[in-house]
Amino acid sequence: MTSPSPSPGAAAPIPARQLDLYSSAITLSDMEIFVYPQLLYSLVLANILSPVLWRWRDDPWFAAIDKLNSYRRILRLKQFIMDRYDFNLDLDSWGLTRKDVELERFKTVMAPEVIARSNALFGYSGDKYYFDMDIRRHFGLDKYDSDIIPYWKTETVEAMDAFSYRDGYSNGAGECVSLSTLYAAALFVVCRIPLEKIYLMATPLHSQNFVDVREGILTNNRRIVTKNMWFNGTALTARAQRALRNEQVTLVAHCSGHVHVVYPEATIDPAAFDRFSRQLTDFMQTELNEEILCNFLRQHSQRQCCFQLRHQRHGKSYWVAAEKVYAHERGSAYKVSDPATRDRLLDEVDEYDFQPRPLAGRFDLAQLGDFFQRYPQPDLNSPAFQQALLEEFGCDCNLADTLVEDLRAFVAVQPRLPRLSDKQLRSAPGIRLDPAMDRAAIEQSLLAQRADNPVVDLAFYAYRDLSRCDWAPFLLAALQRNPVCREGSAALDDAALLQHLSDLPPESIYEGPRLAQPDEVWNFRRGDGVERALCLACIWRQRHPQARLQLQVEPAQVRLWLDDQQWLAPSAKGLHYQGSL
C-alpha cells in the first residue's frame, strides 16, 4: 500500500531552541522545569483550562463553598485533594534517561556544572544540615549513581487522575510539582483565590506554594500548613519545613512573572515579589512564649528529659516526666502546649507514671507561665535573657550549650530566596484572569493574551491541544522522551505489540483534541487511536531505526505506515495531520 505524501503548505520549521522549549512543555520533566522556569506556570494555566478541574465545582463537597471565607474554602479544597490523590514518588513511573544526553541537550541554555550544583538528578545532595539521613537514599536516588537518571515528570490533572487505572493505585497520584501546580490552579478555579495571591516556589528537591491569605498558607504536597501549624513542633510539620528551612529557593513563579536563582534576568513584578518576601518571612518567624517553647520541646524530643510537669491528684501534688506526657498527647485531643487544657491531658496519663516528689534535675513546665510574665518580650539575641533562660531551667546537661541556638532556629527561619536586587528586571506582560470568570471566558482571555505572553503560549502546549499547537514539538517529545512503553513492550514481538495496542480501550485520558503521550498510553493502558499510533511509532522507531514511518490523522481515524505495513484505528479527536515520523 502506498504511504501518504507530506501535507502541503506545512508551517515553517520551529527554531531548535524554541522547539526544545515547546516540547518540554509537553513532557514537563523536573530537569526541564529547572532549565526552562516559565514552564512551571504554564502547567498551572493548563490545569486552569482543564474541564476536569472545573467539574470539581459541581461536586457536592463544594456545594456551599461560596458562603465560606477564603481560609475555609482552602480547608475544603485540602480535604478534597487528600481524599482524591496519593503522593507518588515512584521515580520509575516515567522511565529513565541519561545524564550525558540531558546535559548535552541543555548545554546551550545552562552550563552543566550549574545544573549539577542545583538539581537533585544531576548530583545535588542537599545542604550538610538537610537530613540526618542520606538524602539521595531518602528520595530513592541512590540507585541512580551512574549516568542513568529517572525522568521524574510532572503530571497534568488528567494524568494524575489516570493513576487510578494502574495496578496498585486506588486513587489519583502525583509528585510534589504536580500537586503544587494542581493546588495553584484549584485555588483559583474552586476557591476563587486571585492569581495575584498565589506564589509557586521550587527548591532543588521540592515544590510548594505560598498563598497570601490571612497570615499566609503553605501548600505542601497534599497538605496545607498554616502559621500556627508551622510552629506546632510535630513530625509532620518538621517534614513540611525541610525544604524552606534548609534549601535555596531556586524559582519563584507568579502571574506577573518569575525569578530564577541562576538566570540574570527576572520578569516578576518587584512590588509583588517584595510583598511575597515579607509575607513569607513573617510566616516563618514568631515570638517565643510558653506555647512555642512547649512546641519546641515536642519537636526536640531529646530535650524532654530535662523537664517535668506537676499535677494535682486528690489534693496532692505529683510529678511526671515530660517525655511520658508528650508520648501520651499523640493520642489525645489535648496538648502540653495549651495551658488551658493541660490538666485534662495530665488527667489522662496513667497514675503509675507519676511520682510523689519532684524529679531531680528537671524544670517544671508549670512554671513557664510565671517565667514569661517576668519576661513578656523575650529576646533570644539578648545575653541577659539567654542567661535568665538557662538559669531558670537549671540546664546542666550536655544539651544546655545549644539550647539558645536551637530555640533561635525554631522561632525564626530566613527563607533563602533569589535576590531580585541582583537581577536585571525585564518587563513582561502579566497573566490577567479574574476568578469570577467562567471557563469559556478564561479560555478566550488566554487565547487573546497568547501572542504577547510566552507563558500563555506554552500553556497551550502543556494543555496538549493539538488543534491550537504545532505538531512538531508533540511528535518530538513522543518519539524521544517516552522510555516506559519501550521497556514495557520489550517482551512482545512485533505481531504481539500490534495486537496489544489494537486491543487497548479506545479511551483517551484527555478530552477533545488533546493528546496523551506514549508513556501515558502505556502506563494507563488506554488511548485514542492517534495516541496508540504514536505509542506504536515510539516503540517501532527504537526497534527498527531505518523503518519509514508515516502518520495520517483524519477526524475519525488514524493510519500509521510502518514501511509497507499499515496500522489503522478509529479516532474521536477530530484532528488533521499528515507527515513522516
XYZ file of N, CA and C in Angstrom, residues 221-406:
558
model
N 2.842 19.235 49.296
C 2.316 18.015 48.701
C 0.791 18.060 48.781
N 0.141 17.107 49.451
C -1.324 17.110 49.504
C -1.876 18.018 50.603
N -1.029 18.423 51.534
C -1.491 19.111 52.732
C -1.299 20.625 52.624
N -1.821 21.324 53.631
C -1.528 22.746 53.780
C -0.920 22.967 55.165
N -0.179 24.060 55.297
C 0.459 24.416 56.562
C 0.120 25.873 56.862
N -0.530 26.117 57.993
C -0.783 27.480 58.449
C 0.390 27.937 59.321
N 0.378 29.208 59.695
C 1.460 29.698 60.551
C 1.457 28.987 61.900
N 0.277 28.773 62.485
C 0.226 28.046 63.756
C 0.791 26.642 63.607
N 0.478 25.997 62.500
C 0.994 24.648 62.272
C 2.508 24.665 62.070
N 3.021 25.710 61.426
C 4.464 25.805 61.167
C 5.266 25.714 62.464
N 4.679 26.200 63.555
C 5.392 26.232 64.833
C 4.842 25.224 65.845
N 4.078 24.203 65.399
C 3.497 23.284 66.382
C 4.439 22.166 66.809
N 5.573 22.027 66.140
C 6.585 21.088 66.597
C 6.320 19.631 66.273
N 5.301 19.327 65.464
C 5.010 17.928 65.149
C 5.966 17.401 64.082
N 6.054 16.077 64.004
C 6.918 15.457 62.995
C 6.430 15.794 61.592
N 5.109 15.887 61.415
C 4.554 16.220 60.103
C 4.990 17.610 59.667
N 4.958 18.558 60.598
C 5.381 19.915 60.272
C 6.878 19.981 60.024
N 7.650 19.229 60.789
C 9.103 19.214 60.573
C 9.430 18.768 59.157
N 8.680 17.797 58.641
C 8.905 17.361 57.255
C 8.497 18.457 56.281
N 7.400 19.158 56.594
C 6.940 20.232 55.712
C 7.925 21.389 55.666
N 8.738 21.543 56.719
C 9.691 22.651 56.797
C 11.006 22.359 56.090
N 11.292 21.110 55.795
C 12.646 20.736 55.388
C 13.185 21.562 54.229
N 12.381 21.723 53.200
C 12.895 22.418 52.018
C 13.192 23.885 52.325
N 12.216 24.607 52.870
C 12.408 26.041 53.105
C 13.396 26.310 54.230
N 13.521 25.395 55.160
C 14.468 25.581 56.257
C 15.900 25.340 55.801
N 16.097 24.476 54.809
C 17.447 24.016 54.503
C 17.910 24.234 53.070
N 17.012 24.617 52.174
C 17.397 24.720 50.770
C 17.248 26.143 50.231
N 18.028 26.420 49.231
C 17.861 27.632 48.431
C 16.595 27.496 47.593
N 15.752 28.520 47.608
C 14.616 28.548 46.684
C 15.159 28.881 45.301
N 15.006 27.957 44.393
C 15.550 28.108 43.044
C 14.701 29.028 42.182
N 13.383 28.908 42.328
C 12.457 29.568 41.414
C 11.232 30.045 42.174
N 10.819 31.269 41.897
C 9.527 31.785 42.346
C 8.749 32.171 41.095
N 7.554 31.612 40.945
C 6.712 31.899 39.782
C 5.401 32.522 40.250
N 4.936 33.493 39.483
C 3.764 34.291 39.861
C 3.074 34.708 38.576
N 1.835 35.160 38.678
C 1.135 35.586 37.467
C 1.803 36.789 36.814
N 2.642 37.513 37.555
C 3.335 38.671 36.981
C 4.663 38.305 36.326
N 5.162 37.094 36.571
C 6.444 36.678 36.006
C 7.160 35.731 36.949
N 8.473 35.611 36.786
C 9.235 34.684 37.626
C 10.632 35.240 37.898
N 11.285 34.659 38.894
C 12.695 34.918 39.159
C 13.344 33.573 39.449
N 14.510 33.349 38.844
C 15.240 32.082 38.953
C 16.627 32.393 39.485
N 17.100 31.584 40.408
C 18.369 31.873 41.066
C 19.542 31.874 40.095
N 19.444 31.152 38.990
C 20.562 31.014 38.057
C 20.585 32.125 37.019
N 19.426 32.464 36.463
C 19.389 33.374 35.326
C 19.525 34.837 35.760
N 20.221 35.649 34.971
C 20.451 37.052 35.361
C 19.224 37.936 35.206
N 18.245 37.511 34.405
C 17.048 38.320 34.199
C 15.885 37.787 35.033
N 14.996 38.691 35.422
C 13.778 38.322 36.136
C 12.620 39.115 35.549
N 11.435 38.510 35.532
C 10.259 39.181 34.976
C 9.182 39.440 36.024
N 9.346 38.921 37.232
C 8.319 39.082 38.257
C 8.197 40.556 38.648
N 6.980 40.974 38.955
C 6.748 42.353 39.389
C 7.465 42.598 40.716
N 8.340 43.612 40.801
C 9.108 43.835 42.035
C 8.227 44.056 43.264
N 7.123 44.760 43.097
C 6.239 45.002 44.243
C 5.614 43.697 44.730
N 5.224 42.845 43.785
C 4.651 41.548 44.162
C 5.689 40.684 44.861
N 6.920 40.692 44.338
C 7.973 39.879 44.955
C 8.316 40.405 46.345
N 8.335 41.715 46.497
C 8.645 42.300 47.804
C 7.584 41.917 48.829
N 6.324 41.980 48.430
C 5.254 41.582 49.353
C 5.380 40.103 49.700
N 5.603 39.274 48.696
C 5.772 37.837 48.930
C 6.919 37.567 49.896
N 8.055 38.216 49.667
C 9.228 38.005 50.510
C 8.936 38.387 51.960
N 8.268 39.534 52.147
C 7.950 39.967 53.508
C 6.931 39.036 54.168
N 5.907 38.650 53.402
C 4.870 37.787 53.960
C 5.421 36.411 54.321
N 6.248 35.854 53.443
C 6.821 34.535 53.720
C 7.756 34.591 54.924
N 8.572 35.635 55.002
C 9.483 35.778 56.143
C 8.703 35.917 57.443
N 7.638 36.719 57.433
C 6.801 36.863 58.630
C 6.151 35.532 59.009
N 5.733 34.782 58.002
C 5.100 33.479 58.228
C 6.038 32.538 58.976
N 7.339 32.635 58.687
C 8.323 31.696 59.219
C 9.002 32.202 60.490
N 8.440 33.253 61.107
C 9.009 33.788 62.342
C 7.902 34.013 63.366
N 8.230 33.809 64.634
C 7.257 34.031 65.701
C 7.989 34.456 66.965
N 7.224 34.901 67.972
C 7.790 35.287 69.263
C 7.820 34.077 70.194
N 8.854 34.007 70.998
C 8.954 32.936 71.985
C 7.981 33.197 73.129
N 7.189 32.182 73.475
C 6.294 32.261 74.627
C 6.110 30.848 75.177
N 5.214 30.702 76.121
C 5.030 29.394 76.765
C 4.614 28.323 75.757
N 3.642 28.649 74.914
C 3.169 27.671 73.928
C 4.280 27.278 72.960
N 5.012 28.265 72.450
C 6.057 27.991 71.466
C 7.182 27.163 72.086
N 7.526 27.445 73.342
C 8.592 26.669 73.966
C 8.164 25.210 74.151
N 6.908 24.985 74.515
C 6.412 23.604 74.627
C 6.386 22.923 73.261
N 6.040 23.673 72.223
C 6.083 23.116 70.868
C 7.512 22.759 70.472
N 8.442 23.615 70.856
C 9.862 23.358 70.604
C 10.282 22.028 71.227
N 9.844 21.775 72.450
C 10.190 20.514 73.112
C 9.527 19.319 72.435
N 8.358 19.542 71.842
C 7.711 18.454 71.101
C 8.580 18.020 69.928
N 9.150 18.994 69.224
C 9.998 18.665 68.070
C 11.370 18.163 68.515
N 11.949 18.814 69.520
C 13.279 18.427 70.004
C 13.106 17.471 71.186
N 12.639 16.286 70.893
C 12.271 15.345 71.952
C 13.453 14.943 72.824
N 14.673 15.063 72.293
C 15.842 14.703 73.103
C 16.012 15.640 74.293
N 15.351 16.792 74.269
C 15.443 17.752 75.377
C 14.359 17.528 76.437
N 13.408 16.683 76.181
C 12.314 16.488 77.133
C 12.799 15.897 78.454
N 13.949 15.234 78.425
C 14.474 14.617 79.650
C 14.891 15.656 80.692
N 14.925 16.926 80.317
C 15.278 17.997 81.259
C 14.044 18.624 81.908
N 12.838 18.100 81.618
C 11.612 18.764 82.059
C 10.649 17.767 82.699
N 9.766 18.314 83.513
C 8.714 17.532 84.169
C 7.466 18.406 84.276
N 6.349 17.785 84.666
C 5.107 18.535 84.876
C 4.513 18.151 86.226
N 4.045 19.152 86.950
C 3.376 18.939 88.237
C 1.869 18.884 88.009
N 1.195 18.001 88.757
C -0.252 17.858 88.592
C -0.881 17.525 89.938
N -2.047 18.108 90.184
C -2.779 17.839 91.417
C -3.683 16.616 91.234
N -3.502 15.649 92.135
C -4.378 14.476 92.162
C -4.859 14.275 93.599
N -6.180 14.342 93.761
C -6.779 14.126 95.083
C -6.181 15.068 96.128
N -5.939 16.316 95.702
C -5.464 17.329 96.621
C -3.981 17.298 96.898
N -3.252 16.430 96.238
C -1.810 16.352 96.448
C -1.071 16.580 95.132
N 0.171 17.080 95.221
C 0.996 17.322 94.036
C 1.788 16.073 93.672
N 1.774 15.785 92.358
C 2.578 14.686 91.821
C 3.324 15.220 90.597
N 4.411 14.523 90.244
C 5.230 14.961 89.125
C 5.412 13.811 88.134
N 5.475 14.179 86.867
C 5.633 13.172 85.816
C 6.660 13.675 84.809
N 7.463 12.765 84.283
C 8.484 13.124 83.298
C 7.827 13.664 82.031
N 8.379 14.741 81.489
C 7.783 15.391 80.311
C 7.665 14.436 79.135
N 8.659 13.558 78.947
C 8.617 12.677 77.784
C 7.430 11.722 77.832
N 6.973 11.354 79.038
C 5.806 10.478 79.148
C 4.537 11.220 78.734
N 4.464 12.502 79.078
C 3.277 13.284 78.727
C 3.253 13.571 77.226
N 4.407 13.914 76.657
C 4.459 14.152 75.209
C 4.115 12.882 74.438
N 4.545 11.741 74.938
C 4.205 10.484 74.270
C 2.702 10.240 74.325
N 2.072 10.604 75.449
C 0.637 10.379 75.598
C -0.184 11.317 74.713
N 0.291 12.538 74.502
C -0.523 13.523 73.779
C -0.743 13.140 72.323
N 0.061 12.228 71.787
C -0.120 11.829 70.384
C -1.491 11.220 70.140
N -2.061 10.609 71.166
C -3.390 10.030 71.006
C -4.467 10.791 71.746
N -4.178 12.018 72.101
C -5.115 12.815 72.894
C -5.556 14.052 72.132
N -6.700 14.579 72.538
C -7.180 15.844 71.963
C -6.519 17.042 72.620
N -5.774 16.814 73.701
C -5.167 17.901 74.462
C -3.659 17.915 74.250
N -3.059 19.094 74.454
C -1.635 19.271 74.179
C -0.917 19.854 75.397
N 0.335 19.471 75.549
C 1.176 20.046 76.597
C 1.264 21.554 76.435
N 1.250 22.016 75.197
C 1.481 23.431 74.899
C 0.275 24.323 75.159
N -0.856 23.747 75.548
C -2.057 24.544 75.812
C -2.314 24.572 77.318
N -1.944 25.658 78.001
C -2.126 25.710 79.461
C -3.581 25.532 79.878
N -4.521 25.924 79.021
C -5.936 25.859 79.387
C -6.444 24.422 79.485
N -5.856 23.506 78.736
C -6.332 22.116 78.743
C -5.260 21.133 79.206
N -4.128 21.651 79.667
C -3.019 20.770 80.061
C -3.428 19.829 81.190
N -4.218 20.326 82.153
C -4.631 19.462 83.259
C -5.480 18.294 82.765
N -6.284 18.515 81.734
C -7.082 17.415 81.187
C -6.179 16.348 80.570
N -5.117 16.818 79.920
C -4.144 15.871 79.370
C -3.494 15.071 80.494
N -3.103 15.749 81.556
C -2.448 15.065 82.671
C -3.407 14.109 83.377
N -4.706 14.432 83.370
C -5.698 13.511 83.941
C -5.717 12.181 83.183
N -5.363 12.226 81.895
C -5.399 11.013 81.075
C -4.165 10.135 81.253
N -3.090 10.714 81.782
C -1.843 9.960 81.938
C -2.004 8.943 83.064
N -1.489 7.744 82.836
C -1.596 6.672 83.825
C -0.980 7.100 85.156
N -1.700 6.837 86.249
C -1.238 7.266 87.576
C 0.097 6.643 87.959
N 0.430 5.497 87.377
C 1.703 4.853 87.710
C 2.902 5.618 87.155
N 2.660 6.548 86.224
C 3.763 7.347 85.672
C 4.124 8.535 86.565
N 3.310 8.820 87.567
C 3.550 9.973 88.445
C 4.399 9.576 89.654
N 5.152 10.564 90.132
C 5.974 10.387 91.329
C 5.503 11.365 92.408
N 5.627 10.992 93.687
C 5.129 11.866 94.764
C 6.054 13.027 95.098
N 7.209 13.090 94.442
C 8.147 14.195 94.706
C 8.759 14.641 93.373
N 9.260 15.879 93.288
C 9.849 16.363 92.029
C 10.994 15.470 91.565
N 11.110 15.358 90.246
C 12.193 14.582 89.647
C 13.446 15.437 89.636
N 14.534 14.890 90.098
C 15.774 15.651 90.250
C 16.299 16.134 88.905
N 16.786 17.392 88.893
C 17.446 17.931 87.710
C 16.516 18.296 86.578
N 15.206 18.409 86.850
C 14.231 18.730 85.793
C 13.465 20.009 86.144
N 13.204 20.816 85.108
C 12.425 22.048 85.273
C 10.943 21.719 85.127
N 10.130 22.321 85.990
C 8.687 22.101 85.964
C 8.048 23.031 84.927
N 7.465 22.449 83.893
C 6.855 23.257 82.828
C 5.686 24.092 83.342
N 5.126 23.729 84.477
C 4.042 24.533 85.043
C 4.518 25.926 85.436
N 5.818 26.103 85.577
C 6.370 27.405 85.967
C 6.659 28.313 84.762
N 6.425 27.793 83.556
C 6.713 28.603 82.367
C 5.898 29.886 82.343
N 4.627 29.792 82.753
C 3.786 30.981 82.736
C 4.367 32.099 83.576
N 4.857 31.750 84.763
C 5.469 32.761 85.636
C 6.720 33.354 84.994
N 7.513 32.494 84.363
C 8.748 32.980 83.737
C 8.444 34.000 82.644
N 7.470 33.705 81.792
C 7.175 34.624 80.685
C 6.406 35.864 81.152
N 5.798 35.805 82.330
C 5.241 37.039 82.895
C 6.362 37.981 83.310
N 7.460 37.410 83.773
C 8.610 38.243 84.146
C 9.350 38.759 82.914
N 9.240 38.027 81.815
C 9.914 38.423 80.563
C 8.868 38.444 79.435
N 7.994 39.449 79.445
C 6.895 39.480 78.460
C 7.364 39.714 77.026
N 8.574 40.233 76.835
C 9.116 40.442 75.490
C 10.482 39.756 75.384
N 10.477 38.450 75.355
C 11.748 37.709 75.353
C 12.539 37.958 74.076
N 13.824 38.148 74.251
C 14.718 38.410 73.121
C 15.857 37.396 73.169
N 15.804 36.432 72.274
C 16.817 35.380 72.269
C 18.188 35.891 71.855
N 18.261 37.114 71.347
C 19.555 37.701 70.997
C 20.164 38.491 72.158
N 19.402 38.631 73.230
C 19.882 39.387 74.390
C 20.659 38.464 75.328
N 21.927 38.777 75.624
C 22.693 37.949 76.569
C 22.015 37.842 77.931
N 21.366 38.927 78.372
C 20.700 38.905 79.676
C 19.554 37.897 79.682
N 18.757 37.895 78.601
C 17.651 36.938 78.544
C 18.178 35.509 78.404
N 19.206 35.325 77.605
C 19.793 33.993 77.468
C 20.220 33.448 78.829
N 20.888 34.293 79.612
C 21.350 33.866 80.932
C 20.170 33.535 81.838
N 19.138 34.384 81.800
C 17.953 34.147 82.631
C 17.272 32.838 82.250
N 17.212 32.564 80.963
C 16.578 31.337 80.481
C 17.321 30.105 80.990
N 18.628 30.115 80.854
C 19.432 28.970 81.282
C 19.379 28.792 82.798
N 19.376 29.893 83.514
C 19.309 29.795 84.974
C 17.943 29.281 85.428
N 16.890 29.749 84.778
C 15.539 29.314 85.147
C 15.370 27.815 84.945
N 15.874 27.333 83.819
C 15.723 25.915 83.514
C 16.705 25.052 84.304
N 17.728 25.685 84.872
C 18.726 24.908 85.591
C 19.394 23.889 84.693
N 19.635 24.289 83.448
C 20.176 23.356 82.452
C 21.627 23.026 82.784
N 21.865 21.815 83.215
C 23.234 21.398 83.475
C 23.600 20.138 82.706
N 22.735 19.778 81.741
C 23.042 18.606 80.923
C 23.859 19.040 79.711
N 24.266 18.071 78.914
C 25.134 18.396 77.777
C 24.383 19.079 76.641
N 23.062 19.286 76.795
C 22.282 19.970 75.765
C 22.171 21.467 76.027
N 22.623 21.917 77.181
C 22.435 23.319 77.559
C 23.145 24.273 76.615
N 24.311 23.889 76.138
C 25.114 24.798 75.318
C 24.425 25.175 74.012
N 23.553 24.316 73.526
C 22.916 24.573 72.228
C 21.450 24.968 72.362
N 20.966 25.146 73.589
C 19.549 25.451 73.776
C 19.153 26.742 73.078
N 19.886 27.814 73.313
C 19.530 29.110 72.730
C 19.619 29.052 71.210
N 20.672 28.433 70.712
C 20.832 28.328 69.256
C 19.675 27.554 68.634
N 19.269 26.450 69.270
C 18.168 25.652 68.732
C 16.840 26.395 68.830
